[in-house]
PDB file of C-alpha atoms in Angstrom:
ATOM      1  CA  UNK A 154     -61.725 -54.838  60.715  1.00 50.00           C
ATOM      2  CA  UNK A 155     -63.903 -54.927  57.588  1.00 48.00           C
ATOM      3  CA  UNK A 156     -66.293 -52.386  59.098  1.00 58.00           C
ATOM      4  CA  UNK A 157     -63.409 -50.003  59.667  1.00 56.00           C
ATOM      5  CA  UNK A 158     -62.085 -50.645  56.179  1.00 51.00           C
ATOM      6  CA  UNK A 159     -65.376 -49.794  54.446  1.00 56.00           C
ATOM      7  CA  UNK A 160     -66.221 -46.870  56.720  1.00 61.00           C
ATOM      8  CA  UNK A 161     -66.463 -43.796  54.480  1.00 60.00           C
ATOM      9  CA  UNK A 162     -64.251 -40.793  55.028  1.00 65.00           C
ATOM     10  CA  UNK A 163     -63.361 -37.707  53.034  1.00 66.00           C
ATOM     11  CA  UNK A 164     -60.136 -39.256  51.836  1.00 70.00           C
ATOM     12  CA  UNK A 165     -61.808 -42.480  50.724  1.00 66.00           C
ATOM     13  CA  UNK A 166     -64.542 -40.580  48.872  1.00 68.00           C
ATOM     14  CA  UNK A 167     -61.910 -38.513  47.068  1.00 73.00           C
ATOM     15  CA  UNK A 168     -59.946 -41.649  46.157  1.00 75.00           C
ATOM     16  CA  UNK A 169     -63.118 -43.372  44.910  1.00 76.00           C
ATOM     17  CA  UNK A 170     -64.100 -40.400  42.739  1.00 72.00           C
ATOM     18  CA  UNK A 171     -60.557 -40.233  41.368  1.00 78.00           C
ATOM     19  CA  UNK A 172     -60.601 -43.944  40.549  1.00 74.00           C
ATOM     20  CA  UNK A 173     -63.953 -43.612  38.752  1.00 70.00           C
ATOM     21  CA  UNK A 174     -62.691 -40.644  36.725  1.00 71.00           C
ATOM     22  CA  UNK A 175     -59.552 -42.567  35.760  1.00 68.00           C
ATOM     23  CA  UNK A 176     -61.669 -45.511  34.576  1.00 67.00           C
ATOM     24  CA  UNK A 177     -63.956 -43.191  32.607  1.00 61.00           C
ATOM     25  CA  UNK A 178     -60.961 -41.430  31.123  1.00 61.00           C
ATOM     26  CA  UNK A 179     -59.268 -44.668  30.068  1.00 60.00           C
ATOM     27  CA  UNK A 180     -62.503 -45.955  28.571  1.00 57.00           C
ATOM     28  CA  UNK A 181     -62.907 -42.712  26.646  1.00 54.00           C
ATOM     29  CA  UNK A 182     -59.402 -42.956  25.223  1.00 49.00           C
ATOM     30  CA  UNK A 183     -60.164 -46.312  23.610  1.00 49.00           C
ATOM     31  CA  UNK A 184     -63.848 -45.752  22.779  1.00 51.00           C
ATOM     32  CA  UNK A 185     -64.611 -44.975  19.095  1.00 51.00           C
ATOM     33  CA  UNK A 186     -67.098 -42.257  20.050  1.00 55.00           C
ATOM     34  CA  UNK A 187     -64.371 -40.180  21.659  1.00 58.00           C
ATOM     35  CA  UNK A 188     -63.236 -39.080  25.093  1.00 66.00           C
ATOM     36  CA  UNK A 189     -65.710 -38.148  27.844  1.00 69.00           C
ATOM     37  CA  UNK A 190     -63.262 -35.751  29.483  1.00 71.00           C
ATOM     38  CA  UNK A 191     -62.622 -34.075  26.146  1.00 77.00           C
ATOM     39  CA  UNK A 192     -66.375 -33.715  25.656  1.00 78.00           C
ATOM     40  CA  UNK A 193     -66.706 -31.888  28.986  1.00 79.00           C
ATOM     41  CA  UNK A 194     -63.870 -29.604  27.968  1.00 80.00           C
ATOM     42  CA  UNK A 195     -65.462 -28.877  24.577  1.00 84.00           C
ATOM     43  CA  UNK A 196     -68.858 -28.186  26.139  1.00 84.00           C
ATOM     44  CA  UNK A 197     -67.211 -25.692  28.489  1.00 85.00           C
ATOM     45  CA  UNK A 198     -65.580 -23.958  25.518  1.00 85.00           C
ATOM     46  CA  UNK A 199     -68.994 -23.913  23.753  1.00 85.00           C
ATOM     47  CA  UNK A 200     -70.484 -22.174  26.789  1.00 86.00           C
ATOM     48  CA  UNK A 201     -67.729 -19.542  26.827  1.00 86.00           C
ATOM     49  CA  UNK A 202     -68.061 -18.801  23.110  1.00 86.00           C
ATOM     50  CA  UNK A 203     -71.860 -18.541  23.226  1.00 86.00           C
ATOM     51  CA  UNK A 204     -71.699 -16.058  26.092  1.00 86.00           C
ATOM     52  CA  UNK A 205     -68.953 -13.790  24.810  1.00 85.00           C
ATOM     53  CA  UNK A 206     -69.627 -10.376  23.288  1.00 83.00           C
ATOM     54  CA  UNK A 207     -70.117  -9.848  19.566  1.00 81.00           C
ATOM     55  CA  UNK A 208     -66.728 -10.020  17.879  1.00 79.00           C
ATOM     56  CA  UNK A 209     -65.469  -7.311  15.497  1.00 83.00           C
ATOM     57  CA  UNK A 210     -65.974  -8.245  11.862  1.00 81.00           C
ATOM     58  CA  UNK A 211     -65.068  -6.883   8.457  1.00 83.00           C
ATOM     59  CA  UNK A 212     -67.247  -5.851   5.545  1.00 84.00           C
ATOM     60  CA  UNK A 213     -64.659  -7.186   3.074  1.00 88.00           C
ATOM     61  CA  UNK A 214     -66.362 -10.588   3.190  1.00 89.00           C
ATOM     62  CA  UNK A 215     -69.997 -11.048   2.167  1.00 89.00           C
ATOM     63  CA  UNK A 216     -72.053 -14.248   2.075  1.00 88.00           C
ATOM     64  CA  UNK A 217     -74.451 -14.547  -0.860  1.00 86.00           C
ATOM     65  CA  UNK A 218     -76.991 -17.034   0.457  1.00 87.00           C
ATOM     66  CA  UNK A 219     -79.751 -18.714  -1.508  1.00 87.00           C
ATOM     67  CA  UNK A 220     -82.578 -18.171   0.954  1.00 89.00           C
ATOM     68  CA  UNK A 221     -86.369 -18.369   0.896  1.00 91.00           C
ATOM     69  CA  UNK A 222     -86.630 -14.918  -0.672  1.00 91.00           C
ATOM     70  CA  UNK A 223     -84.306 -15.993  -3.500  1.00 90.00           C
ATOM     71  CA  UNK A 224     -86.291 -19.166  -4.141  1.00 91.00           C
ATOM     72  CA  UNK A 225     -89.594 -17.254  -4.107  1.00 92.00           C
ATOM     73  CA  UNK A 226     -88.284 -14.848  -6.731  1.00 91.00           C
ATOM     74  CA  UNK A 227     -86.240 -17.127  -8.981  1.00 89.00           C
ATOM     75  CA  UNK A 228     -87.785 -20.562  -8.476  1.00 90.00           C
ATOM     76  CA  UNK A 229     -86.952 -23.732  -6.613  1.00 89.00           C
ATOM     77  CA  UNK A 230     -83.435 -24.924  -5.934  1.00 88.00           C
ATOM     78  CA  UNK A 231     -81.319 -26.148  -7.640  1.00 88.00           C
ATOM     79  CA  UNK A 232     -81.388 -23.316 -10.131  1.00 92.00           C
ATOM     80  CA  UNK A 233     -80.540 -23.881 -13.794  1.00 92.00           C
ATOM     81  CA  UNK A 234     -76.879 -23.381 -14.647  1.00 93.00           C
ATOM     82  CA  UNK A 235     -77.898 -20.456 -16.864  1.00 92.00           C
ATOM     83  CA  UNK A 236     -79.232 -18.764 -13.700  1.00 93.00           C
ATOM     84  CA  UNK A 237     -75.917 -19.433 -11.960  1.00 95.00           C
ATOM     85  CA  UNK A 238     -74.206 -17.764 -14.923  1.00 95.00           C
ATOM     86  CA  UNK A 239     -76.392 -14.690 -14.358  1.00 94.00           C
ATOM     87  CA  UNK A 240     -75.385 -14.739 -10.697  1.00 94.00           C
ATOM     88  CA  UNK A 241     -71.711 -14.695 -11.648  1.00 95.00           C
ATOM     89  CA  UNK A 242     -72.291 -11.765 -13.992  1.00 95.00           C
ATOM     90  CA  UNK A 243     -74.136  -9.828 -11.251  1.00 94.00           C
ATOM     91  CA  UNK A 244     -71.431 -10.483  -8.645  1.00 94.00           C
ATOM     92  CA  UNK A 245     -68.748  -9.294 -11.033  1.00 95.00           C
ATOM     93  CA  UNK A 246     -70.343  -6.410 -12.933  1.00 94.00           C
ATOM     94  CA  UNK A 247     -72.702  -4.965 -10.286  1.00 93.00           C
ATOM     95  CA  UNK A 248     -71.138  -5.907  -6.954  1.00 92.00           C
ATOM     96  CA  UNK A 249     -67.522  -5.817  -8.198  1.00 93.00           C
ATOM     97  CA  UNK A 250     -66.543  -8.948  -6.302  1.00 94.00           C
ATOM     98  CA  UNK A 251     -62.807  -9.519  -6.124  1.00 94.00           C
ATOM     99  CA  UNK A 252     -62.984 -13.226  -5.347  1.00 96.00           C
ATOM    100  CA  UNK A 253     -65.971 -15.591  -5.451  1.00 97.00           C
ATOM    101  CA  UNK A 254     -65.924 -18.832  -3.471  1.00 96.00           C
ATOM    102  CA  UNK A 255     -68.443 -21.599  -4.204  1.00 96.00           C
ATOM    103  CA  UNK A 256     -69.169 -23.972  -1.315  1.00 94.00           C
ATOM    104  CA  UNK A 257     -71.073 -26.236  -3.675  1.00 94.00           C
ATOM    105  CA  UNK A 258     -69.951 -28.795  -6.215  1.00 96.00           C
ATOM    106  CA  UNK A 259     -71.374 -29.127  -9.730  1.00 96.00           C
ATOM    107  CA  UNK A 260     -70.456 -32.768 -10.210  1.00 94.00           C
ATOM    108  CA  UNK A 261     -73.154 -33.795 -12.692  1.00 93.00           C
ATOM    109  CA  UNK A 262     -74.178 -32.361 -16.079  1.00 92.00           C
ATOM    110  CA  UNK A 263     -77.446 -30.464 -16.108  1.00 89.00           C
ATOM    111  CA  UNK A 264     -80.402 -32.622 -17.111  1.00 81.00           C
ATOM    112  CA  UNK A 265     -83.704 -31.940 -18.946  1.00 72.00           C
ATOM    113  CA  UNK A 266     -82.335 -28.991 -20.909  1.00 69.00           C
ATOM    114  CA  UNK A 267     -83.721 -30.048 -24.298  1.00 79.00           C
ATOM    115  CA  UNK A 268     -80.285 -30.842 -25.750  1.00 77.00           C
ATOM    116  CA  UNK A 269     -81.137 -34.515 -26.178  1.00 80.00           C
ATOM    117  CA  UNK A 270     -84.315 -33.601 -28.062  1.00 81.00           C
ATOM    118  CA  UNK A 271     -82.341 -31.328 -30.397  1.00 80.00           C
ATOM    119  CA  UNK A 272     -79.947 -34.205 -31.088  1.00 81.00           C
ATOM    120  CA  UNK A 273     -82.910 -36.442 -31.919  1.00 83.00           C
ATOM    121  CA  UNK A 274     -84.225 -33.844 -34.388  1.00 76.00           C
ATOM    122  CA  UNK A 275     -80.800 -33.578 -36.026  1.00 80.00           C
ATOM    123  CA  UNK A 276     -80.452 -37.332 -36.348  1.00 83.00           C
ATOM    124  CA  UNK A 277     -83.973 -37.691 -37.731  1.00 81.00           C
ATOM    125  CA  UNK A 278     -83.453 -34.924 -40.274  1.00 79.00           C
ATOM    126  CA  UNK A 279     -80.163 -36.457 -41.385  1.00 81.00           C
ATOM    127  CA  UNK A 280     -81.777 -39.893 -41.755  1.00 84.00           C
ATOM    128  CA  UNK A 281     -84.481 -38.524 -44.090  1.00 81.00           C
ATOM    129  CA  UNK A 282     -81.840 -38.032 -46.765  1.00 81.00           C
ATOM    130  CA  UNK A 283     -82.695 -34.496 -47.893  1.00 80.00           C
ATOM    131  CA  UNK A 284     -80.143 -33.226 -50.413  1.00 81.00           C
ATOM    132  CA  UNK A 285     -77.765 -30.547 -49.225  1.00 81.00           C
ATOM    133  CA  UNK A 286     -78.990 -27.051 -49.952  1.00 84.00           C
ATOM    134  CA  UNK A 287     -78.825 -23.583 -48.406  1.00 85.00           C
ATOM    135  CA  UNK A 288     -82.192 -24.204 -46.740  1.00 83.00           C
ATOM    136  CA  UNK A 289     -81.264 -27.545 -45.191  1.00 80.00           C
ATOM    137  CA  UNK A 290     -77.936 -26.104 -44.032  1.00 82.00           C
ATOM    138  CA  UNK A 291     -79.775 -23.142 -42.496  1.00 84.00           C
ATOM    139  CA  UNK A 292     -82.106 -25.512 -40.647  1.00 78.00           C
ATOM    140  CA  UNK A 293     -79.225 -27.625 -39.302  1.00 79.00           C
ATOM    141  CA  UNK A 294     -77.397 -24.459 -38.222  1.00 78.00           C
ATOM    142  CA  UNK A 295     -80.512 -23.340 -36.367  1.00 80.00           C
ATOM    143  CA  UNK A 296     -80.700 -26.671 -34.532  1.00 77.00           C
ATOM    144  CA  UNK A 297     -77.034 -26.427 -33.571  1.00 77.00           C
ATOM    145  CA  UNK A 298     -77.488 -22.857 -32.309  1.00 77.00           C
ATOM    146  CA  UNK A 299     -80.523 -23.948 -30.305  1.00 76.00           C
ATOM    147  CA  UNK A 300     -78.437 -26.716 -28.773  1.00 76.00           C
ATOM    148  CA  UNK A 301     -75.763 -24.184 -27.767  1.00 75.00           C
ATOM    149  CA  UNK A 302     -78.366 -21.848 -26.283  1.00 80.00           C
ATOM    150  CA  UNK A 303     -79.740 -24.686 -24.150  1.00 83.00           C
ATOM    151  CA  UNK A 304     -76.334 -25.747 -22.780  1.00 88.00           C
ATOM    152  CA  UNK A 305     -76.465 -24.234 -19.281  1.00 90.00           C
ATOM    153  CA  UNK A 306     -73.222 -25.944 -18.232  1.00 93.00           C
ATOM    154  CA  UNK A 307     -71.345 -24.236 -21.069  1.00 92.00           C
ATOM    155  CA  UNK A 308     -72.928 -20.869 -20.219  1.00 93.00           C
ATOM    156  CA  UNK A 309     -71.970 -21.191 -16.577  1.00 96.00           C
ATOM    157  CA  UNK A 310     -68.432 -22.259 -17.447  1.00 95.00           C
ATOM    158  CA  UNK A 311     -68.079 -19.356 -19.879  1.00 94.00           C
ATOM    159  CA  UNK A 312     -69.230 -16.850 -17.252  1.00 95.00           C
ATOM    160  CA  UNK A 313     -66.670 -18.240 -14.797  1.00 96.00           C
ATOM    161  CA  UNK A 314     -63.994 -18.060 -17.471  1.00 93.00           C
ATOM    162  CA  UNK A 315     -64.799 -14.416 -18.182  1.00 90.00           C
ATOM    163  CA  UNK A 316     -63.043 -12.940 -15.149  1.00 90.00           C
ATOM    164  CA  UNK A 317     -61.389 -16.067 -13.745  1.00 92.00           C
ATOM    165  CA  UNK A 318     -61.943 -15.005 -10.118  1.00 95.00           C
ATOM    166  CA  UNK A 319     -64.011 -17.950  -8.882  1.00 96.00           C
ATOM    167  CA  UNK A 320     -62.697 -20.562  -6.467  1.00 97.00           C
ATOM    168  CA  UNK A 321     -64.686 -23.751  -7.006  1.00 97.00           C
ATOM    169  CA  UNK A 322     -65.575 -26.166  -4.246  1.00 96.00           C
ATOM    170  CA  UNK A 323     -65.349 -29.937  -4.138  1.00 97.00           C
ATOM    171  CA  UNK A 324     -65.297 -32.573  -1.422  1.00 96.00           C
ATOM    172  CA  UNK A 325     -63.581 -35.830  -0.568  1.00 96.00           C
ATOM    173  CA  UNK A 326     -65.355 -39.072   0.251  1.00 95.00           C
ATOM    174  CA  UNK A 327     -64.091 -40.289   3.610  1.00 89.00           C
ATOM    175  CA  UNK A 328     -65.312 -43.894   3.868  1.00 89.00           C
ATOM    176  CA  UNK A 329     -65.245 -46.968   1.674  1.00 92.00           C
ATOM    177  CA  UNK A 330     -69.036 -47.322   1.485  1.00 92.00           C
ATOM    178  CA  UNK A 331     -69.269 -43.927  -0.220  1.00 91.00           C
ATOM    179  CA  UNK A 332     -67.000 -44.948  -3.080  1.00 93.00           C
ATOM    180  CA  UNK A 333     -68.038 -48.586  -3.452  1.00 92.00           C
ATOM    181  CA  UNK A 334     -70.106 -47.723  -6.548  1.00 91.00           C
ATOM    182  CA  UNK A 335     -67.262 -45.879  -8.293  1.00 92.00           C
ATOM    183  CA  UNK A 336     -64.854 -47.516 -10.703  1.00 93.00           C
ATOM    184  CA  UNK A 337     -61.143 -46.765 -10.712  1.00 93.00           C
ATOM    185  CA  UNK A 338     -61.612 -44.888 -13.974  1.00 95.00           C
ATOM    186  CA  UNK A 339     -64.324 -42.674 -12.471  1.00 94.00           C
ATOM    187  CA  UNK A 340     -62.182 -41.892  -9.426  1.00 94.00           C
ATOM    188  CA  UNK A 341     -59.170 -41.112 -11.601  1.00 94.00           C
ATOM    189  CA  UNK A 342     -61.270 -38.873 -13.851  1.00 95.00           C
ATOM    190  CA  UNK A 343     -62.628 -36.926 -10.879  1.00 95.00           C
ATOM    191  CA  UNK A 344     -59.144 -36.675  -9.349  1.00 94.00           C
ATOM    192  CA  UNK A 345     -57.793 -35.197 -12.589  1.00 94.00           C
ATOM    193  CA  UNK A 346     -60.074 -32.198 -12.065  1.00 94.00           C
ATOM    194  CA  UNK A 347     -58.548 -31.327  -8.690  1.00 92.00           C
ATOM    195  CA  UNK A 348     -54.966 -31.899  -9.826  1.00 86.00           C
ATOM    196  CA  UNK A 349     -52.971 -28.697  -9.598  1.00 88.00           C
ATOM    197  CA  UNK A 350     -54.709 -27.451  -6.475  1.00 91.00           C
ATOM    198  CA  UNK A 351     -52.507 -29.515  -4.158  1.00 91.00           C
ATOM    199  CA  UNK A 352     -49.750 -27.791  -2.167  1.00 90.00           C
ATOM    200  CA  UNK A 353     -46.703 -29.562  -3.569  1.00 83.00           C
ATOM    201  CA  UNK A 354     -44.414 -27.888  -1.025  1.00 84.00           C
ATOM    202  CA  UNK A 355     -46.113 -29.883   1.758  1.00 84.00           C
ATOM    203  CA  UNK A 356     -45.891 -33.268   0.063  1.00 81.00           C
ATOM    204  CA  UNK A 357     -44.323 -35.759   2.465  1.00 76.00           C
ATOM    205  CA  UNK A 358     -43.868 -33.220   5.266  1.00 82.00           C
ATOM    206  CA  UNK A 359     -47.009 -33.928   7.332  1.00 82.00           C
ATOM    207  CA  UNK A 360     -47.120 -36.976   9.576  1.00 80.00           C
ATOM    208  CA  UNK A 361     -49.838 -39.525   8.878  1.00 76.00           C
ATOM    209  CA  UNK A 362     -53.027 -39.054  10.907  1.00 75.00           C
ATOM    210  CA  UNK A 363     -52.428 -35.405  11.789  1.00 84.00           C
ATOM    211  CA  UNK A 364     -54.912 -34.212   9.147  1.00 90.00           C
ATOM    212  CA  UNK A 365     -58.032 -35.866   7.642  1.00 90.00           C
ATOM    213  CA  UNK A 366     -57.562 -38.352   4.803  1.00 92.00           C
ATOM    214  CA  UNK A 367     -59.767 -38.457   1.707  1.00 93.00           C
ATOM    215  CA  UNK A 368     -60.415 -41.614  -0.296  1.00 94.00           C
ATOM    216  CA  UNK A 369     -61.715 -40.039  -3.522  1.00 95.00           C
ATOM    217  CA  UNK A 370     -62.719 -36.542  -4.662  1.00 96.00           C
ATOM    218  CA  UNK A 371     -66.122 -35.483  -5.969  1.00 96.00           C
ATOM    219  CA  UNK A 372     -65.172 -32.684  -8.347  1.00 96.00           C
ATOM    220  CA  UNK A 373     -66.865 -30.353 -10.814  1.00 97.00           C
ATOM    221  CA  UNK A 374     -67.643 -31.394 -14.387  1.00 96.00           C
ATOM    222  CA  UNK A 375     -65.117 -30.374 -17.006  1.00 94.00           C
ATOM    223  CA  UNK A 376     -67.137 -27.524 -18.571  1.00 94.00           C
ATOM    224  CA  UNK A 377     -67.390 -25.807 -15.192  1.00 96.00           C
ATOM    225  CA  UNK A 378     -64.040 -26.833 -13.713  1.00 95.00           C
ATOM    226  CA  UNK A 379     -62.122 -25.101 -16.505  1.00 93.00           C
ATOM    227  CA  UNK A 380     -63.682 -21.763 -15.565  1.00 93.00           C
ATOM    228  CA  UNK A 381     -62.370 -21.694 -11.999  1.00 93.00           C
ATOM    229  CA  UNK A 382     -59.198 -19.960 -10.883  1.00 93.00           C
ATOM    230  CA  UNK A 383     -58.582 -22.474  -8.081  1.00 93.00           C
ATOM    231  CA  UNK A 384     -60.355 -25.345  -6.353  1.00 95.00           C
ATOM    232  CA  UNK A 385     -60.606 -26.185  -2.647  1.00 96.00           C
ATOM    233  CA  UNK A 386     -62.382 -28.827  -0.563  1.00 97.00           C
ATOM    234  CA  UNK A 387     -65.193 -27.988   1.847  1.00 95.00           C
ATOM    235  CA  UNK A 388     -65.320 -31.150   3.956  1.00 93.00           C
ATOM    236  CA  UNK A 389     -66.362 -30.669   7.568  1.00 88.00           C
ATOM    237  CA  UNK A 390     -65.217 -33.209  10.166  1.00 84.00           C
ATOM    238  CA  UNK A 391     -67.474 -33.290  13.258  1.00 85.00           C
ATOM    239  CA  UNK A 392     -66.104 -34.108  16.704  1.00 83.00           C
ATOM    240  CA  UNK A 393     -66.449 -37.787  17.558  1.00 79.00           C
ATOM    241  CA  UNK A 394     -67.909 -37.116  21.014  1.00 78.00           C
ATOM    242  CA  UNK A 395     -71.158 -35.398  20.004  1.00 82.00           C
ATOM    243  CA  UNK A 396     -71.120 -34.845  16.226  1.00 81.00           C
ATOM    244  CA  UNK A 397     -70.669 -31.071  16.539  1.00 86.00           C
ATOM    245  CA  UNK A 398     -68.504 -29.201  14.024  1.00 85.00           C
ATOM    246  CA  UNK A 399     -66.197 -26.924  16.050  1.00 86.00           C
ATOM    247  CA  UNK A 400     -63.341 -26.437  13.621  1.00 83.00           C
ATOM    248  CA  UNK A 401     -62.611 -26.447   9.897  1.00 85.00           C
ATOM    249  CA  UNK A 402     -59.510 -28.265   8.711  1.00 90.00           C
ATOM    250  CA  UNK A 403     -57.413 -26.227   6.293  1.00 93.00           C
ATOM    251  CA  UNK A 404     -55.563 -29.240   4.873  1.00 94.00           C
ATOM    252  CA  UNK A 405     -56.515 -32.752   3.799  1.00 94.00           C
ATOM    253  CA  UNK A 406     -54.417 -35.609   2.494  1.00 93.00           C
ATOM    254  CA  UNK A 407     -55.363 -37.544  -0.610  1.00 93.00           C
ATOM    255  CA  UNK A 408     -52.872 -40.121  -1.809  1.00 89.00           C
ATOM    256  CA  UNK A 409     -49.437 -38.618  -1.334  1.00 87.00           C
ATOM    257  CA  UNK A 410     -50.608 -35.042  -1.812  1.00 91.00           C
ATOM    258  CA  UNK A 411     -51.923 -32.377   0.561  1.00 93.00           C
ATOM    259  CA  UNK A 412     -54.895 -30.294  -0.579  1.00 95.00           C
ATOM    260  CA  UNK A 413     -56.027 -26.898   0.771  1.00 95.00           C
ATOM    261  CA  UNK A 414     -59.531 -26.055   1.962  1.00 96.00           C
ATOM    262  CA  UNK A 415     -61.854 -23.749   0.043  1.00 96.00           C
ATOM    263  CA  UNK A 416     -61.308 -21.066   2.709  1.00 94.00           C
ATOM    264  CA  UNK A 417     -57.559 -21.168   2.157  1.00 94.00           C
ATOM    265  CA  UNK A 418     -57.869 -21.027  -1.619  1.00 95.00           C
ATOM    266  CA  UNK A 419     -60.268 -18.067  -1.456  1.00 95.00           C
ATOM    267  CA  UNK A 420     -57.758 -16.234   0.734  1.00 93.00           C
ATOM    268  CA  UNK A 421     -54.961 -17.209  -1.618  1.00 93.00           C
ATOM    269  CA  UNK A 422     -56.758 -15.724  -4.622  1.00 94.00           C
ATOM    270  CA  UNK A 423     -57.865 -12.579  -2.763  1.00 93.00           C
ATOM    271  CA  UNK A 424     -54.345 -11.857  -1.477  1.00 92.00           C
ATOM    272  CA  UNK A 425     -52.753 -12.992  -4.762  1.00 90.00           C
ATOM    273  CA  UNK A 426     -50.514 -15.505  -2.995  1.00 84.00           C
ATOM    274  CA  UNK A 427     -48.434 -18.018  -4.885  1.00 75.00           C
ATOM    275  CA  UNK A 428     -48.618 -21.714  -4.031  1.00 66.00           C
ATOM    276  CA  UNK A 429     -45.122 -21.506  -2.538  1.00 62.00           C
ATOM    277  CA  UNK A 430     -46.097 -18.606  -0.290  1.00 64.00           C
ATOM    278  CA  UNK A 431     -49.250 -20.423   0.786  1.00 61.00           C
ATOM    279  CA  UNK A 432     -47.267 -23.557   1.602  1.00 61.00           C
ATOM    280  CA  UNK A 433     -44.760 -21.628   3.713  1.00 61.00           C
ATOM    281  CA  UNK A 434     -47.485 -19.767   5.616  1.00 61.00           C
ATOM    282  CA  UNK A 435     -49.391 -22.960   6.391  1.00 62.00           C
TER     283      UNK A 435
END
């Protein structure tokens, strides 16, 4: 009886394979690293995409990359903010760019510019107690002008402000460990510099969990933020199964608001879309 029961047949093999696949599938549904069946499906899609013909593309979009040639000519990265200001001027005046998108965030003031040394000279000169005169005023004016000339953040912000066609990038922290060192005041200050870029039309209309959720934004410093036309996030969320990025989310929720991706904001500026139009199209 037992021998007959355990004797293999085509039907029993098929049932066994099916049972194993069901177990694997159910394990994948509950496993934090994702679904095994979904991974097979995604790998198959990867294979199809890699083996398809070259897709038609447009010359309306150009990517200005900072490559080895750029670093060899202009020095190591990151470049000074004054150099970034020159880049903005070149993109606008020479290349006639309609919209410039920055997939980088300038979240910290530039360091080692000499501004602190100028302040030390000014404080020292003031402490020496020289009487006011045209010469002392001229010297103090020279120090102040030197301080302005050394302020790369201000130069960069002014160049962005000139044509107001730059879409600035920022990103959202997605886990508690990343924001453990930040105070509530720091988070609120950073959040104030992305306020206004949210799509108010979508507030409360998207079910929880259908789009990524951000815990705190890392935004641009004030001198640079004020020069941008719009701001958009550039977070990338890899697939849980193998850590590969296969898609870019166009929306992200932070608090009660929904924020658009950098890609969407660049398109919005280029097509001159209003926030209401963008919200309806999304």
